[in-house]
Amino acid sequence: ELDGAQCAACAFLALEAAKKCLKAGGCLVVKLFKSQDAEEFFKTAKKSFNKAQRITLDSTRTTSNEYYFYGSG
């Protein structure tokens, strides 16, 4: 749970940096671990992009809690 919270905290920092640095239409990819903090990040981040997705790679183990947030536009 601690890893998930720390990962989400870093994701929020990356989102703030992206808001300041990305050009219009830019994209952000962030690795997250399933947690309540990650859910809050997703809800917040999707408001900043035209397209927002949760992506789990095919190579990810089925027992893994990791996924990627992808936001663009």
mmCIF file with all atom_site columns, N, CA, C and O in Angstrom, residues 13-46:
data_model
loop_
_atom_site.group_PDB
_atom_site.id
_atom_site.type_symbol
_atom_site.label_atom_id
_atom_site.label_alt_id
_atom_site.label_comp_id
_atom_site.label_asym_id
_atom_site.label_entity_id
_atom_site.label_seq_id
_atom_site.pdbx_PDB_ins_code
_atom_site.Cartn_x
_atom_site.Cartn_y
_atom_site.Cartn_z
_atom_site.occupancy
_atom_site.B_iso_or_equiv
_atom_site.pdbx_formal_charge
_atom_site.auth_seq_id
_atom_site.auth_comp_id
_atom_site.auth_asym_id
_atom_site.auth_atom_id
_atom_site.pdbx_PDB_model_num
ATOM 1   N N  . LEU A 1 13 ? 2.825   14.740 -9.090  1.00 0.00 ? 13 LEU A N  1
ATOM 2   C CA . LEU A 1 13 ? 3.893   15.688 -9.417  1.00 0.00 ? 13 LEU A CA 1
ATOM 3   C C  . LEU A 1 13 ? 4.156   15.705 -10.926 1.00 0.00 ? 13 LEU A C  1
ATOM 4   O O  . LEU A 1 13 ? 4.354   16.775 -11.518 1.00 0.00 ? 13 LEU A O  1
ATOM 5   N N  . ALA A 1 14 ? 4.147   14.542 -11.544 1.00 0.00 ? 14 ALA A N  1
ATOM 6   C CA . ALA A 1 14 ? 4.338   14.462 -12.996 1.00 0.00 ? 14 ALA A CA 1
ATOM 7   C C  . ALA A 1 14 ? 3.208   15.157 -13.735 1.00 0.00 ? 14 ALA A C  1
ATOM 8   O O  . ALA A 1 14 ? 3.435   15.839 -14.745 1.00 0.00 ? 14 ALA A O  1
ATOM 9   N N  . LEU A 1 15 ? 1.989   15.039 -13.228 1.00 0.00 ? 15 LEU A N  1
ATOM 10  C CA . LEU A 1 15 ? 0.845   15.703 -13.843 1.00 0.00 ? 15 LEU A CA 1
ATOM 11  C C  . LEU A 1 15 ? 1.009   17.220 -13.774 1.00 0.00 ? 15 LEU A C  1
ATOM 12  O O  . LEU A 1 15 ? 0.761   17.921 -14.757 1.00 0.00 ? 15 LEU A O  1
ATOM 13  N N  . GLU A 1 16 ? 1.429   17.722 -12.639 1.00 0.00 ? 16 GLU A N  1
ATOM 14  C CA . GLU A 1 16 ? 1.637   19.169 -12.502 1.00 0.00 ? 16 GLU A CA 1
ATOM 15  C C  . GLU A 1 16 ? 2.730   19.652 -13.453 1.00 0.00 ? 16 GLU A C  1
ATOM 16  O O  . GLU A 1 16 ? 2.593   20.701 -14.075 1.00 0.00 ? 16 GLU A O  1
ATOM 17  N N  . ALA A 1 17 ? 3.805   18.880 -13.570 1.00 0.00 ? 17 ALA A N  1
ATOM 18  C CA . ALA A 1 17 ? 4.874   19.242 -14.501 1.00 0.00 ? 17 ALA A CA 1
ATOM 19  C C  . ALA A 1 17 ? 4.369   19.207 -15.945 1.00 0.00 ? 17 ALA A C  1
ATOM 20  O O  . ALA A 1 17 ? 4.690   20.081 -16.751 1.00 0.00 ? 17 ALA A O  1
ATOM 21  N N  . ALA A 1 18 ? 3.556   18.214 -16.262 1.00 0.00 ? 18 ALA A N  1
ATOM 22  C CA . ALA A 1 18 ? 3.013   18.094 -17.621 1.00 0.00 ? 18 ALA A CA 1
ATOM 23  C C  . ALA A 1 18 ? 2.116   19.279 -17.952 1.00 0.00 ? 18 ALA A C  1
ATOM 24  O O  . ALA A 1 18 ? 2.155   19.800 -19.071 1.00 0.00 ? 18 ALA A O  1
ATOM 25  N N  . LYS A 1 19 ? 1.321   19.719 -16.995 1.00 0.00 ? 19 LYS A N  1
ATOM 26  C CA . LYS A 1 19 ? 0.444   20.872 -17.228 1.00 0.00 ? 19 LYS A CA 1
ATOM 27  C C  . LYS A 1 19 ? 1.255   22.114 -17.576 1.00 0.00 ? 19 LYS A C  1
ATOM 28  O O  . LYS A 1 19 ? 0.825   22.944 -18.368 1.00 0.00 ? 19 LYS A O  1
ATOM 29  N N  . LYS A 1 20 ? 2.429   22.239 -16.986 1.00 0.00 ? 20 LYS A N  1
ATOM 30  C CA . LYS A 1 20 ? 3.279   23.406 -17.216 1.00 0.00 ? 20 LYS A CA 1
ATOM 31  C C  . LYS A 1 20 ? 4.131   23.279 -18.477 1.00 0.00 ? 20 LYS A C  1
ATOM 32  O O  . LYS A 1 20 ? 4.440   24.276 -19.112 1.00 0.00 ? 20 LYS A O  1
ATOM 33  N N  . CYS A 1 21 ? 4.517   22.057 -18.829 1.00 0.00 ? 21 CYS A N  1
ATOM 34  C CA . CYS A 1 21 ? 5.519   21.861 -19.881 1.00 0.00 ? 21 CYS A CA 1
ATOM 35  C C  . CYS A 1 21 ? 4.988   21.322 -21.204 1.00 0.00 ? 21 CYS A C  1
ATOM 36  O O  . CYS A 1 21 ? 5.596   21.575 -22.238 1.00 0.00 ? 21 CYS A O  1
ATOM 37  N N  . LEU A 1 22 ? 3.901   20.554 -21.175 1.00 0.00 ? 22 LEU A N  1
ATOM 38  C CA . LEU A 1 22 ? 3.425   19.934 -22.415 1.00 0.00 ? 22 LEU A CA 1
ATOM 39  C C  . LEU A 1 22 ? 2.811   20.959 -23.352 1.00 0.00 ? 22 LEU A C  1
ATOM 40  O O  . LEU A 1 22 ? 2.100   21.867 -22.927 1.00 0.00 ? 22 LEU A O  1
ATOM 41  N N  . LYS A 1 23 ? 3.087   20.784 -24.628 1.00 0.00 ? 23 LYS A N  1
ATOM 42  C CA . LYS A 1 23 ? 2.422   21.591 -25.648 1.00 0.00 ? 23 LYS A CA 1
ATOM 43  C C  . LYS A 1 23 ? 1.021   21.034 -25.845 1.00 0.00 ? 23 LYS A C  1
ATOM 44  O O  . LYS A 1 23 ? 0.726   19.896 -25.469 1.00 0.00 ? 23 LYS A O  1
ATOM 45  N N  . ALA A 1 24 ? 0.165   21.812 -26.466 1.00 0.00 ? 24 ALA A N  1
ATOM 46  C CA . ALA A 1 24 ? -1.198  21.347 -26.755 1.00 0.00 ? 24 ALA A CA 1
ATOM 47  C C  . ALA A 1 24 ? -1.127  20.049 -27.548 1.00 0.00 ? 24 ALA A C  1
ATOM 48  O O  . ALA A 1 24 ? -0.333  19.921 -28.485 1.00 0.00 ? 24 ALA A O  1
ATOM 49  N N  . GLY A 1 25 ? -1.917  19.068 -27.155 1.00 0.00 ? 25 GLY A N  1
ATOM 50  C CA . GLY A 1 25 ? -1.924  17.772 -27.828 1.00 0.00 ? 25 GLY A CA 1
ATOM 51  C C  . GLY A 1 25 ? -0.877  16.804 -27.307 1.00 0.00 ? 25 GLY A C  1
ATOM 52  O O  . GLY A 1 25 ? -0.785  15.681 -27.782 1.00 0.00 ? 25 GLY A O  1
ATOM 53  N N  . GLY A 1 26 ? -0.088  17.231 -26.314 1.00 0.00 ? 26 GLY A N  1
ATOM 54  C CA . GLY A 1 26 ? 0.942   16.368 -25.760 1.00 0.00 ? 26 GLY A CA 1
ATOM 55  C C  . GLY A 1 26 ? 0.364   15.201 -24.978 1.00 0.00 ? 26 GLY A C  1
ATOM 56  O O  . GLY A 1 26 ? -0.842  15.113 -24.760 1.00 0.00 ? 26 GLY A O  1
ATOM 57  N N  . CYS A 1 27 ? 1.241   14.291 -24.560 1.00 0.00 ? 27 CYS A N  1
ATOM 58  C CA . CYS A 1 27 ? 0.753   13.120 -23.825 1.00 0.00 ? 27 CYS A CA 1
ATOM 59  C C  . CYS A 1 27 ? 1.605   12.865 -22.581 1.00 0.00 ? 27 CYS A C  1
ATOM 60  O O  . CYS A 1 27 ? 2.734   13.327 -22.476 1.00 0.00 ? 27 CYS A O  1
ATOM 61  N N  . LEU A 1 28 ? 1.014   12.123 -21.669 1.00 0.00 ? 28 LEU A N  1
ATOM 62  C CA . LEU A 1 28 ? 1.663   11.748 -20.416 1.00 0.00 ? 28 LEU A CA 1
ATOM 63  C C  . LEU A 1 28 ? 1.411   10.269 -20.174 1.00 0.00 ? 28 LEU A C  1
ATOM 64  O O  . LEU A 1 28 ? 0.281   9.801  -20.324 1.00 0.00 ? 28 LEU A O  1
ATOM 65  N N  . VAL A 1 29 ? 2.464   9.552  -19.813 1.00 0.00 ? 29 VAL A N  1
ATOM 66  C CA . VAL A 1 29 ? 2.356   8.142  -19.445 1.00 0.00 ? 29 VAL A CA 1
ATOM 67  C C  . VAL A 1 29 ? 2.949   7.988  -18.048 1.00 0.00 ? 29 VAL A C  1
ATOM 68  O O  . VAL A 1 29 ? 4.067   8.433  -17.796 1.00 0.00 ? 29 VAL A O  1
ATOM 69  N N  . VAL A 1 30 ? 2.179   7.380  -17.154 1.00 0.00 ? 30 VAL A N  1
ATOM 70  C CA . VAL A 1 30 ? 2.604   7.206  -15.765 1.00 0.00 ? 30 VAL A CA 1
ATOM 71  C C  . VAL A 1 30 ? 2.299   5.783  -15.326 1.00 0.00 ? 30 VAL A C  1
ATOM 72  O O  . VAL A 1 30 ? 1.201   5.277  -15.555 1.00 0.00 ? 30 VAL A O  1
ATOM 73  N N  . LYS A 1 31 ? 3.270   5.147  -14.690 1.00 0.00 ? 31 LYS A N  1
ATOM 74  C CA . LYS A 1 31 ? 3.058   3.809  -14.135 1.00 0.00 ? 31 LYS A CA 1
ATOM 75  C C  . LYS A 1 31 ? 2.458   3.961  -12.740 1.00 0.00 ? 31 LYS A C  1
ATOM 76  O O  . LYS A 1 31 ? 2.935   4.755  -11.932 1.00 0.00 ? 31 LYS A O  1
ATOM 77  N N  . LEU A 1 32 ? 1.403   3.194  -12.475 1.00 0.00 ? 32 LEU A N  1
ATOM 78  C CA . LEU A 1 32 ? 0.717   3.243  -11.186 1.00 0.00 ? 32 LEU A CA 1
ATOM 79  C C  . LEU A 1 32 ? 0.487   1.842  -10.651 1.00 0.00 ? 32 LEU A C  1
ATOM 80  O O  . LEU A 1 32 ? 0.551   0.868  -11.408 1.00 0.00 ? 32 LEU A O  1
ATOM 81  N N  . PHE A 1 33 ? 0.214   1.756  -9.362  1.00 0.00 ? 33 PHE A N  1
ATOM 82  C CA . PHE A 1 33 ? -0.191  0.511  -8.732  1.00 0.00 ? 33 PHE A CA 1
ATOM 83  C C  . PHE A 1 33 ? -1.611  0.704  -8.226  1.00 0.00 ? 33 PHE A C  1
ATOM 84  O O  . PHE A 1 33 ? -1.942  1.765  -7.688  1.00 0.00 ? 33 PHE A O  1
ATOM 85  N N  . LYS A 1 34 ? -2.447  -0.284 -8.391  1.00 0.00 ? 34 LYS A N  1
ATOM 86  C CA . LYS A 1 34 ? -3.849  -0.179 -7.998  1.00 0.00 ? 34 LYS A CA 1
ATOM 87  C C  . LYS A 1 34 ? -3.949  0.191  -6.523  1.00 0.00 ? 34 LYS A C  1
ATOM 88  O O  . LYS A 1 34 ? -3.419  -0.501 -5.659  1.00 0.00 ? 34 LYS A O  1
ATOM 89  N N  . SER A 1 35 ? -4.602  1.311  -6.267  1.00 0.00 ? 35 SER A N  1
ATOM 90  C CA . SER A 1 35 ? -4.812  1.800  -4.903  1.00 0.00 ? 35 SER A CA 1
ATOM 91  C C  . SER A 1 35 ? -5.851  2.910  -4.958  1.00 0.00 ? 35 SER A C  1
ATOM 92  O O  . SER A 1 35 ? -6.198  3.398  -6.032  1.00 0.00 ? 35 SER A O  1
ATOM 93  N N  . GLN A 1 36 ? -6.313  3.314  -3.809  1.00 0.00 ? 36 GLN A N  1
ATOM 94  C CA . GLN A 1 36 ? -7.268  4.429  -3.751  1.00 0.00 ? 36 GLN A CA 1
ATOM 95  C C  . GLN A 1 36 ? -6.608  5.713  -4.240  1.00 0.00 ? 36 GLN A C  1
ATOM 96  O O  . GLN A 1 36 ? -7.231  6.514  -4.925  1.00 0.00 ? 36 GLN A O  1
ATOM 97  N N  . ASP A 1 37 ? -5.336  5.896  -3.914  1.00 0.00 ? 37 ASP A N  1
ATOM 98  C CA . ASP A 1 37 ? -4.609  7.079  -4.374  1.00 0.00 ? 37 ASP A CA 1
ATOM 99  C C  . ASP A 1 37 ? -4.492  7.099  -5.895  1.00 0.00 ? 37 ASP A C  1
ATOM 100 O O  . ASP A 1 37 ? -4.612  8.157  -6.518  1.00 0.00 ? 37 ASP A O  1
ATOM 101 N N  . ALA A 1 38 ? -4.269  5.935  -6.490  1.00 0.00 ? 38 ALA A N  1
ATOM 102 C CA . ALA A 1 38 ? -4.183  5.851  -7.948  1.00 0.00 ? 38 ALA A CA 1
ATOM 103 C C  . ALA A 1 38 ? -5.530  6.171  -8.588  1.00 0.00 ? 38 ALA A C  1
ATOM 104 O O  . ALA A 1 38 ? -5.591  6.803  -9.647  1.00 0.00 ? 38 ALA A O  1
ATOM 105 N N  . GLU A 1 39 ? -6.618  5.746  -7.948  1.00 0.00 ? 39 GLU A N  1
ATOM 106 C CA . GLU A 1 39 ? -7.957  6.075  -8.455  1.00 0.00 ? 39 GLU A CA 1
ATOM 107 C C  . GLU A 1 39 ? -8.185  7.583  -8.436  1.00 0.00 ? 39 GLU A C  1
ATOM 108 O O  . GLU A 1 39 ? -8.733  8.150  -9.378  1.00 0.00 ? 39 GLU A O  1
ATOM 109 N N  . GLU A 1 40 ? -7.752  8.225  -7.361  1.00 0.00 ? 40 GLU A N  1
ATOM 110 C CA . GLU A 1 40 ? -7.879  9.678  -7.265  1.00 0.00 ? 40 GLU A CA 1
ATOM 111 C C  . GLU A 1 40 ? -7.044  10.360 -8.345  1.00 0.00 ? 40 GLU A C  1
ATOM 112 O O  . GLU A 1 40 ? -7.474  11.344 -8.940  1.00 0.00 ? 40 GLU A O  1
ATOM 113 N N  . PHE A 1 41 ? -5.845  9.828  -8.579  1.00 0.00 ? 41 PHE A N  1
ATOM 114 C CA . PHE A 1 41 ? -5.007  10.386 -9.646  1.00 0.00 ? 41 PHE A CA 1
ATOM 115 C C  . PHE A 1 41 ? -5.718  10.272 -10.986 1.00 0.00 ? 41 PHE A C  1
ATOM 116 O O  . PHE A 1 41 ? -5.766  11.232 -11.753 1.00 0.00 ? 41 PHE A O  1
ATOM 117 N N  . PHE A 1 42 ? -6.271  9.099  -11.283 1.00 0.00 ? 42 PHE A N  1
ATOM 118 C CA . PHE A 1 42 ? -6.921  8.896  -12.571 1.00 0.00 ? 42 PHE A CA 1
ATOM 119 C C  . PHE A 1 42 ? -8.083  9.879  -12.750 1.00 0.00 ? 42 PHE A C  1
ATOM 120 O O  . PHE A 1 42 ? -8.220  10.505 -13.805 1.00 0.00 ? 42 PHE A O  1
ATOM 121 N N  . LYS A 1 43 ? -8.901  10.030 -11.729 1.00 0.00 ? 43 LYS A N  1
ATOM 122 C CA . LYS A 1 43 ? -10.039 10.953 -11.809 1.00 0.00 ? 43 LYS A CA 1
ATOM 123 C C  . LYS A 1 43 ? -9.575  12.384 -12.042 1.00 0.00 ? 43 LYS A C  1
ATOM 124 O O  . LYS A 1 43 ? -10.189 13.127 -12.813 1.00 0.00 ? 43 LYS A O  1
ATOM 125 N N  . THR A 1 44 ? -8.507  12.770 -11.374 1.00 0.00 ? 44 THR A N  1
ATOM 126 C CA . THR A 1 44 ? -7.974  14.126 -11.519 1.00 0.00 ? 44 THR A CA 1
ATOM 127 C C  . THR A 1 44 ? -7.308  14.314 -12.877 1.00 0.00 ? 44 THR A C  1
ATOM 128 O O  . THR A 1 44 ? -7.547  15.305 -13.565 1.00 0.00 ? 44 THR A O  1
ATOM 129 N N  . ALA A 1 45 ? -6.483  13.365 -13.269 1.00 0.00 ? 45 ALA A N  1
ATOM 130 C CA . ALA A 1 45 ? -5.697  13.498 -14.494 1.00 0.00 ? 45 ALA A CA 1
ATOM 131 C C  . ALA A 1 45 ? -6.565  13.474 -15.746 1.00 0.00 ? 45 ALA A C  1
ATOM 132 O O  . ALA A 1 45 ? -6.276  14.198 -16.709 1.00 0.00 ? 45 ALA A O  1
ATOM 133 N N  . LYS A 1 46 ? -7.619  12.684 -15.751 1.00 0.00 ? 46 LYS A N  1
ATOM 134 C CA . LYS A 1 46 ? -8.425  12.582 -16.968 1.00 0.00 ? 46 LYS A CA 1
ATOM 135 C C  . LYS A 1 46 ? -9.114  13.898 -17.315 1.00 0.00 ? 46 LYS A C  1
ATOM 136 O O  . LYS A 1 46 ? -9.449  14.138 -18.463 1.00 0.00 ? 46 LYS A O  1
#
